[in-house]
Amino acid sequence: MFQKIWDLGFGIWICYFHFIRLVIGNALVSIAIKSDIHV
């Protein structure tokens, strides 16, 4: 039971991490485009 809860929590954390990375990536791209900085 505990293992199942742990796996679920870890999966949610992974999804959350990827979501945050996606948001930060999009924000950096937007800033770069507005500033006309070519990465």
Short mmCIF file of N, CA and C in Angstrom, two decimals:
data_model
loop_
_atom_site.label_atom_id
_atom_site.label_comp_id
_atom_site.label_asym_id
_atom_site.label_seq_id
_atom_site.Cartn_x
_atom_site.Cartn_y
_atom_site.Cartn_z
N MET A 1 0.84 -1.20 0.00
CA MET A 1 0.00 0.00 0.00
C MET A 1 0.87 1.25 0.00
N PHE A 2 1.84 1.27 0.89
CA PHE A 2 2.72 2.43 0.97
C PHE A 2 3.50 2.60 -0.34
N GLN A 3 3.93 1.46 -0.91
CA GLN A 3 4.69 1.50 -2.16
C GLN A 3 3.85 2.12 -3.27
N LYS A 4 2.56 1.79 -3.31
CA LYS A 4 1.66 2.33 -4.34
C LYS A 4 1.52 3.84 -4.18
N ILE A 5 1.38 4.30 -2.94
CA ILE A 5 1.27 5.74 -2.67
C ILE A 5 2.57 6.43 -3.07
N TRP A 6 3.68 5.80 -2.77
CA TRP A 6 4.99 6.37 -3.09
C TRP A 6 5.16 6.51 -4.61
N ASP A 7 4.78 5.44 -5.36
CA ASP A 7 4.88 5.48 -6.81
C ASP A 7 4.00 6.58 -7.38
N LEU A 8 2.80 6.72 -6.84
CA LEU A 8 1.86 7.74 -7.31
C LEU A 8 2.43 9.14 -7.06
N GLY A 9 2.95 9.36 -5.87
CA GLY A 9 3.52 10.65 -5.52
C GLY A 9 4.72 10.98 -6.39
N PHE A 10 5.54 9.98 -6.65
CA PHE A 10 6.72 10.19 -7.47
C PHE A 10 6.31 10.53 -8.90
N GLY A 11 5.29 9.85 -9.41
CA GLY A 11 4.79 10.12 -10.77
C GLY A 11 4.25 11.54 -10.88
N ILE A 12 3.52 11.96 -9.85
CA ILE A 12 2.98 13.33 -9.84
C ILE A 12 4.13 14.33 -9.82
N TRP A 13 5.17 14.05 -9.04
CA TRP A 13 6.32 14.96 -8.94
C TRP A 13 7.03 15.06 -10.28
N ILE A 14 7.17 13.92 -10.99
CA ILE A 14 7.81 13.92 -12.30
C ILE A 14 7.01 14.79 -13.28
N CYS A 15 5.67 14.59 -13.27
CA CYS A 15 4.80 15.38 -14.16
C CYS A 15 4.90 16.86 -13.82
N TYR A 16 4.92 17.18 -12.54
CA TYR A 16 5.01 18.56 -12.08
C TYR A 16 6.34 19.18 -12.53
N PHE A 17 7.42 18.42 -12.41
CA PHE A 17 8.74 18.90 -12.81
C PHE A 17 8.78 19.20 -14.30
N HIS A 18 8.22 18.29 -15.11
CA HIS A 18 8.21 18.48 -16.56
C HIS A 18 7.35 19.70 -16.93
N PHE A 19 6.23 19.88 -16.22
CA PHE A 19 5.35 21.02 -16.48
C PHE A 19 6.08 22.33 -16.19
N ILE A 20 6.77 22.40 -15.05
CA ILE A 20 7.50 23.60 -14.67
C ILE A 20 8.61 23.88 -15.69
N ARG A 21 9.31 22.82 -16.12
CA ARG A 21 10.39 22.99 -17.09
C ARG A 21 9.84 23.51 -18.41
N LEU A 22 8.66 23.01 -18.79
CA LEU A 22 8.02 23.45 -20.02
C LEU A 22 7.65 24.93 -19.93
N VAL A 23 7.07 25.32 -18.80
CA VAL A 23 6.66 26.72 -18.60
C VAL A 23 7.88 27.65 -18.63
N ILE A 24 8.94 27.26 -17.91
CA ILE A 24 10.15 28.08 -17.88
C ILE A 24 10.77 28.16 -19.28
N GLY A 25 10.78 27.03 -19.99
CA GLY A 25 11.34 27.01 -21.35
C GLY A 25 10.57 27.95 -22.26
N ASN A 26 9.25 27.91 -22.20
CA ASN A 26 8.42 28.78 -23.04
C ASN A 26 8.65 30.24 -22.67
N ALA A 27 8.79 30.53 -21.38
CA ALA A 27 9.02 31.90 -20.93
C ALA A 27 10.36 32.41 -21.45
N LEU A 28 11.39 31.59 -21.39
CA LEU A 28 12.71 31.99 -21.88
C LEU A 28 12.68 32.24 -23.38
N VAL A 29 11.96 31.38 -24.12
CA VAL A 29 11.85 31.55 -25.57
C VAL A 29 11.12 32.86 -25.88
N SER A 30 10.04 33.13 -25.14
CA SER A 30 9.28 34.37 -25.36
C SER A 30 10.15 35.59 -25.10
N ILE A 31 10.92 35.56 -24.01
CA ILE A 31 11.80 36.67 -23.67
C ILE A 31 12.87 36.83 -24.75
N ALA A 32 13.42 35.72 -25.22
CA ALA A 32 14.46 35.77 -26.24
C ALA A 32 13.91 36.37 -27.53
N ILE A 33 12.69 35.98 -27.91
CA ILE A 33 12.08 36.51 -29.13
C ILE A 33 11.80 38.01 -28.99
N LYS A 34 11.26 38.41 -27.84
CA LYS A 34 10.96 39.82 -27.62
C LYS A 34 12.23 40.66 -27.58
N SER A 35 13.30 40.08 -27.05
CA SER A 35 14.56 40.80 -26.95
C SER A 35 15.39 40.64 -28.22
N ASP A 36 14.89 39.83 -29.14
CA ASP A 36 15.57 39.55 -30.40
C ASP A 36 16.95 38.94 -30.16
N ILE A 37 17.00 38.03 -29.17
CA ILE A 37 18.24 37.32 -28.87
C ILE A 37 18.14 35.94 -29.51
N HIS A 38 19.10 35.60 -30.33
CA HIS A 38 19.07 34.30 -31.00
C HIS A 38 19.87 33.29 -30.19
N VAL A 39 19.20 32.24 -29.73
CA VAL A 39 19.87 31.23 -28.90
C VAL A 39 20.58 30.24 -29.80
#
